[in-house]
CSV table of C-alpha atoms in Angstrom, one decimal:
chain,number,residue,atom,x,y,z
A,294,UNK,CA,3.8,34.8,47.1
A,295,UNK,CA,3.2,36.2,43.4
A,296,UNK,CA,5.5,33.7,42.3
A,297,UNK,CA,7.2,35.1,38.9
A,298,UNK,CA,5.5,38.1,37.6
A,299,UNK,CA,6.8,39.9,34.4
A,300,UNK,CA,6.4,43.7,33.1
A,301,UNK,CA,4.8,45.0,30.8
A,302,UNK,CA,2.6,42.3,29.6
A,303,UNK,CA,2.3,44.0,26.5
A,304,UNK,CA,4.7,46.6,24.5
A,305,UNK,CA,4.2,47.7,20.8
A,306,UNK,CA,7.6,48.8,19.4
A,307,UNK,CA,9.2,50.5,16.4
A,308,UNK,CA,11.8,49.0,14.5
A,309,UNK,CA,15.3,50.4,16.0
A,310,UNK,CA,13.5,51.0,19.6
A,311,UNK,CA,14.8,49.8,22.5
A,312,UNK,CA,13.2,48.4,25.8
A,313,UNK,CA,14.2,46.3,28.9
A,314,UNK,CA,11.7,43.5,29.7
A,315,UNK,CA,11.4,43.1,34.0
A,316,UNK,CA,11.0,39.8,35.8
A,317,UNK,CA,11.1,39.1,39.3
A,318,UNK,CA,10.6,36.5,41.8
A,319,UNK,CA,9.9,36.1,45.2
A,320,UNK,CA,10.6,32.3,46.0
A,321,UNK,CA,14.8,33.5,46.2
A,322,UNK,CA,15.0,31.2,43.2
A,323,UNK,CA,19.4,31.3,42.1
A,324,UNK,CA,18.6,30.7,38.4
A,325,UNK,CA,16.5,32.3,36.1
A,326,UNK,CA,15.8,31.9,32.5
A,327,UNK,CA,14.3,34.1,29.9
A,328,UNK,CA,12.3,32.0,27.0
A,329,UNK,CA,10.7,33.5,23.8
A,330,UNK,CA,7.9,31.4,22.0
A,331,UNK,CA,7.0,31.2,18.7
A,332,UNK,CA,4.5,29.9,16.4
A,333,UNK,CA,5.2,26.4,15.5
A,334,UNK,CA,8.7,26.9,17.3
A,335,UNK,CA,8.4,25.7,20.9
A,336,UNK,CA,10.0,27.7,23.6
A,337,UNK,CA,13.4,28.7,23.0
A,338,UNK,CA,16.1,29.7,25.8
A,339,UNK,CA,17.7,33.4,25.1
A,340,UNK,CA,20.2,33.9,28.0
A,341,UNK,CA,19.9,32.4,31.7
A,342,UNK,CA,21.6,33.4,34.4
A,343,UNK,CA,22.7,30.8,37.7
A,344,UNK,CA,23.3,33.6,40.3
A,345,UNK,CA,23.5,37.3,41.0
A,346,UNK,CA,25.9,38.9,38.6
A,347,UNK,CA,26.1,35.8,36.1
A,348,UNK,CA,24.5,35.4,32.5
A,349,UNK,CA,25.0,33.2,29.9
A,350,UNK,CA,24.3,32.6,26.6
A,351,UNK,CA,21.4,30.1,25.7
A,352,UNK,CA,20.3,29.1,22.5
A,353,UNK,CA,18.9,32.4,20.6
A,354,UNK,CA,20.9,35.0,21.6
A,355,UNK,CA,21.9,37.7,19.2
A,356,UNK,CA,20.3,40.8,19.5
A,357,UNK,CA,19.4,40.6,23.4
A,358,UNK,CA,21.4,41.1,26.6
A,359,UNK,CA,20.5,40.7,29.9
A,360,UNK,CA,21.2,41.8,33.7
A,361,UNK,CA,21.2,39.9,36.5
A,362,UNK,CA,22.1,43.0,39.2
A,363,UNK,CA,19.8,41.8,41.7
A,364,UNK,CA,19.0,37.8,42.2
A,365,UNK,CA,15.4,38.4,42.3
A,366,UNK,CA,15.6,40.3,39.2
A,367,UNK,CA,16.5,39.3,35.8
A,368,UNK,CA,16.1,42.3,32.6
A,369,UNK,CA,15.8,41.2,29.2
A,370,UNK,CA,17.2,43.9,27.0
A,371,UNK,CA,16.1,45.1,23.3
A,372,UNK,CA,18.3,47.8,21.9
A,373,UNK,CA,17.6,47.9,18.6
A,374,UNK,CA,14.5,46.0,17.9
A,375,UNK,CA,13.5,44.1,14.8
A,376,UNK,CA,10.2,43.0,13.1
A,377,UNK,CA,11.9,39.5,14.3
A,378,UNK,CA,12.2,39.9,17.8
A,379,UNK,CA,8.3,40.2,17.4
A,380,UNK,CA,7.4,37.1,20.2
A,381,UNK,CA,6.0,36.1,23.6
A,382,UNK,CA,8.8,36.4,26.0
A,383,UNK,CA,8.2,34.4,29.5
A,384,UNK,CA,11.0,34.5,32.5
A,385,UNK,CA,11.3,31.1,34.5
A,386,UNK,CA,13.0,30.9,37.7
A,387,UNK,CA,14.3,27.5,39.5
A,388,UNK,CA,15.7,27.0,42.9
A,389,UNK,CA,18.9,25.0,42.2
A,390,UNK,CA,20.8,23.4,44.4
A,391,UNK,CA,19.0,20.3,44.0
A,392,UNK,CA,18.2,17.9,40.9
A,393,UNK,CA,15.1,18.0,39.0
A,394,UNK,CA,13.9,21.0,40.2
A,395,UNK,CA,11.0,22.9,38.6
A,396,UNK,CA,11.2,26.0,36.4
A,397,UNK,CA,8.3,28.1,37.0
A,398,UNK,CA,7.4,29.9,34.6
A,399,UNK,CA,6.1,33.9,34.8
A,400,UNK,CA,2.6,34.7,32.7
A,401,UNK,CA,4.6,36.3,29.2
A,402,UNK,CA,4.9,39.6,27.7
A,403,UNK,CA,3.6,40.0,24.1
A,404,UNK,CA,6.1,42.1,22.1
A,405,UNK,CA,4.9,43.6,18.6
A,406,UNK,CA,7.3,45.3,16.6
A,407,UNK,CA,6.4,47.3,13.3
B,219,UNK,CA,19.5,20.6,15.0
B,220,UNK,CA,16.3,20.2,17.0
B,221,UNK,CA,17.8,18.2,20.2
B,222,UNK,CA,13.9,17.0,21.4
B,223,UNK,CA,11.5,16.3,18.0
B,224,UNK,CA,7.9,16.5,19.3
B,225,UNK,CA,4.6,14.7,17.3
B,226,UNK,CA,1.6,15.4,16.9
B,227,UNK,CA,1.5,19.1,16.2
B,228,UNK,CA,-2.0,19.1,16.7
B,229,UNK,CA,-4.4,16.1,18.1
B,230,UNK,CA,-8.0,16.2,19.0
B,231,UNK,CA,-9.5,13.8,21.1
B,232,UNK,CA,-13.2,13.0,22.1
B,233,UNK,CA,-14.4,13.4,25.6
B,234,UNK,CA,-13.1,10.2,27.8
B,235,UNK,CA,-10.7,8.8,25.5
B,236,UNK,CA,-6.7,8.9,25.3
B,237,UNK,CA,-4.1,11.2,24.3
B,238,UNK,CA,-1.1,10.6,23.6
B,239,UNK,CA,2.0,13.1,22.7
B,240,UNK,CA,5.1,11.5,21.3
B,241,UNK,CA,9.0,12.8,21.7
B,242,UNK,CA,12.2,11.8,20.9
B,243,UNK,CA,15.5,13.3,21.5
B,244,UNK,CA,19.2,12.9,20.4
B,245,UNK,CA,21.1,13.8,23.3
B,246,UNK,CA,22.3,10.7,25.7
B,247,UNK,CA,23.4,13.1,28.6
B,248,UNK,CA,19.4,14.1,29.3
B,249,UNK,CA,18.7,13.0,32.3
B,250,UNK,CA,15.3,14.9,33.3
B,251,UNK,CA,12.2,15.0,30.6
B,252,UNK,CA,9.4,17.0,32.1
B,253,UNK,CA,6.1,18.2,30.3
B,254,UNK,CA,4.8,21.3,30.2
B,255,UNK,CA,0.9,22.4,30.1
B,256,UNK,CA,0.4,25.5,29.1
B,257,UNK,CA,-3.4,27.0,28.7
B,258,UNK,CA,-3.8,30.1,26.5
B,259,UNK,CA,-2.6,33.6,27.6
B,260,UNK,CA,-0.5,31.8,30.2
B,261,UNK,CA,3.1,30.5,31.0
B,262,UNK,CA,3.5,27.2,30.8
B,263,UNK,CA,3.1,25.2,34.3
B,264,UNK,CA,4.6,21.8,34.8
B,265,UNK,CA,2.6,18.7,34.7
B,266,UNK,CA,4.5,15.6,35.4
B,267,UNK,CA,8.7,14.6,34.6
B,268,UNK,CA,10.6,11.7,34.7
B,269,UNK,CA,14.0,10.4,35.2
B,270,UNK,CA,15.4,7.4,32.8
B,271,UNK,CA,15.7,5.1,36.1
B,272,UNK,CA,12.3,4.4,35.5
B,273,UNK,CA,10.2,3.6,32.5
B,274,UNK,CA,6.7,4.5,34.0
B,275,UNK,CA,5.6,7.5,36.0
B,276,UNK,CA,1.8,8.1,36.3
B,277,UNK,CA,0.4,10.9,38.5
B,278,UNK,CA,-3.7,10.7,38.0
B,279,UNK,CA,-4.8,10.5,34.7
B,280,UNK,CA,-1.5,11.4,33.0
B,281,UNK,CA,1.2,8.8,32.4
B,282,UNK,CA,4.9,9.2,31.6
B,283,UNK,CA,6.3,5.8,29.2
B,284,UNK,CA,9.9,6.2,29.0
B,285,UNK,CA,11.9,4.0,26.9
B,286,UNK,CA,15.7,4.5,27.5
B,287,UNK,CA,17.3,2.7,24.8
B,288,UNK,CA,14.9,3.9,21.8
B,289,UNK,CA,15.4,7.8,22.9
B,290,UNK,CA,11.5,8.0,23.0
B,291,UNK,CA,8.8,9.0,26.0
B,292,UNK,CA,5.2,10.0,25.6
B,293,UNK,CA,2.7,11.1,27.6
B,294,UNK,CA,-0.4,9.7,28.1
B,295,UNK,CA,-4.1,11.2,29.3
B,296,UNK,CA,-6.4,9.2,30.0
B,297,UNK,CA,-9.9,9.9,30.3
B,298,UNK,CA,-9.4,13.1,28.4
B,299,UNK,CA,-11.8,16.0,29.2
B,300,UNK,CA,-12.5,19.3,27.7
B,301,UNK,CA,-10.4,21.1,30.6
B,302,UNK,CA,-7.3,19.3,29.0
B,303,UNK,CA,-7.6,21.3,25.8
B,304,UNK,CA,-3.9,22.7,26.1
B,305,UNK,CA,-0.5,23.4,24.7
B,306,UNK,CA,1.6,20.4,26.1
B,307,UNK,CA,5.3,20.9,25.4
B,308,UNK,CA,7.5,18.2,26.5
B,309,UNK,CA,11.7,19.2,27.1
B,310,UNK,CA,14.8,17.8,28.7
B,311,UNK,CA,17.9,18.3,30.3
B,312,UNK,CA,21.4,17.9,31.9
B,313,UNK,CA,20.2,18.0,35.7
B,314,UNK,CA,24.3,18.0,36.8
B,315,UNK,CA,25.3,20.3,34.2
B,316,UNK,CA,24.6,23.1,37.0
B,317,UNK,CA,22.7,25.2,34.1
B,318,UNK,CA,19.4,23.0,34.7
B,319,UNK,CA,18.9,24.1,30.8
B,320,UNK,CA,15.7,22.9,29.0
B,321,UNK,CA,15.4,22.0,25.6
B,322,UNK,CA,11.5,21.6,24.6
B,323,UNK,CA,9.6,20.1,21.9
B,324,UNK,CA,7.7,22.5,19.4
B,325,UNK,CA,4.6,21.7,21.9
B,326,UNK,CA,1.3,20.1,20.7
B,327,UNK,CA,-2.1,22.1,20.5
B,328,UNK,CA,-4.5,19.3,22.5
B,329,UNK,CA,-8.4,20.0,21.7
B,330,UNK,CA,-10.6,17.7,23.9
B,331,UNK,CA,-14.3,18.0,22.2
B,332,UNK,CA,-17.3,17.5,24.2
């Protein structure tokens, strides 16, 4: 099993680009998460999603939206980026179903934009 | 308003002696508070959680303290070694809220010297 993987692991961008992050998971996880981290800041949710075709809002929002077409896929989407989306972005995915489950988290992807 | 307040930002500890990581958080409705380890370049992995039925969970050398009524739970390492020089974040949520959202600390940057 690989678990959570994440694509690109890196991506330089120009301000006003666009680009769609990937994660996917293989343990047919229902939720997954996408996270960006910060200096200083901690981890902070973006959007999540509980099951195919759901998303939701977590707590940074604005200027991302994701897709959730297929449940072992969740896309993180930039469409005009900004010097302040600049970040490490990690996916999570959790089983559900069941209390106190773990998230497990995918390896990042380093986002730079100029 | 930061829901889960995290202390030390930084902590360096000698080889063989104790760490310990400090949070406290607002919200009465958490009922889940796992930490995170997260080593550089990586996502972050869970280490240990605990629920507020108990006020004690150790797994090896790492020690949950929970104290319900004061809002508060550290984690403890004991023995510390050099391979616990890590990010530790700790977070919590609303297990029956069926998001299974986390909220995390702003994480602490461990350094174990030699």
């Amino acid at each position: 099993n690989a678990g959570v993987t994440q694509t690109p692991k890196f991506r330089v961008l120009k301000t006003g680009q666009s680009m769609t992050l990937l994660c996917a998971q293989d343990m047919n996880h229902e939720y997954m998460y996408w996270y960006r981290q910060d200096p200083g800041m901690g981890l902070r949710l973006i959007h999540y999603s509980v099951g195919e075709g759901t998303t939701a809002k977590g707590e940074v929002p604005d200027g991302y939206n994701v897709s959730r077409l297929k449940k072992q896929n969740f896309l993180l989407g930039l469409e005009s980026a900004a010097p302040s989306q600049t970040s490490v972005y990690f996916c999570a995915s959790l089983s559900g179903g069941a209390a106190y489950n773990e998230q497990f988290f995918g390896p990042g992807t380093r986002l730079t934009v100029l | 308003q930061q829901q889960v307040k995290q202390s030390p930002q930084s902590l360096i500890v000698q080889k063989g002696g104790i760490s310990i990581i400090n949070c406290a958080y607002e919200n009465t409705a958490f009922d889940y508070f796992p930490w995170y380890q997260q080593f550089p370049g990586k996502g972050p992995a869970l280490l240990i959680a605990i629920r507020p039925d108990v006020s004690e969970k150790k797994e090896g050398r790492f020690t949950i303290s929970f104290n319900k009524s004061a809002k508060q739970f550290s984690l403890h390492i004991m023995d510390s070694q050099p391979g616990d020089s890590a990010t530790y974040f700790c977070a919590a949520s609303i297990e029956n809220s069926g998001y299974s959202t986390l909220t995390f600390g702003k994480g602490t940057m461990l350094l174990v010297s030699p």
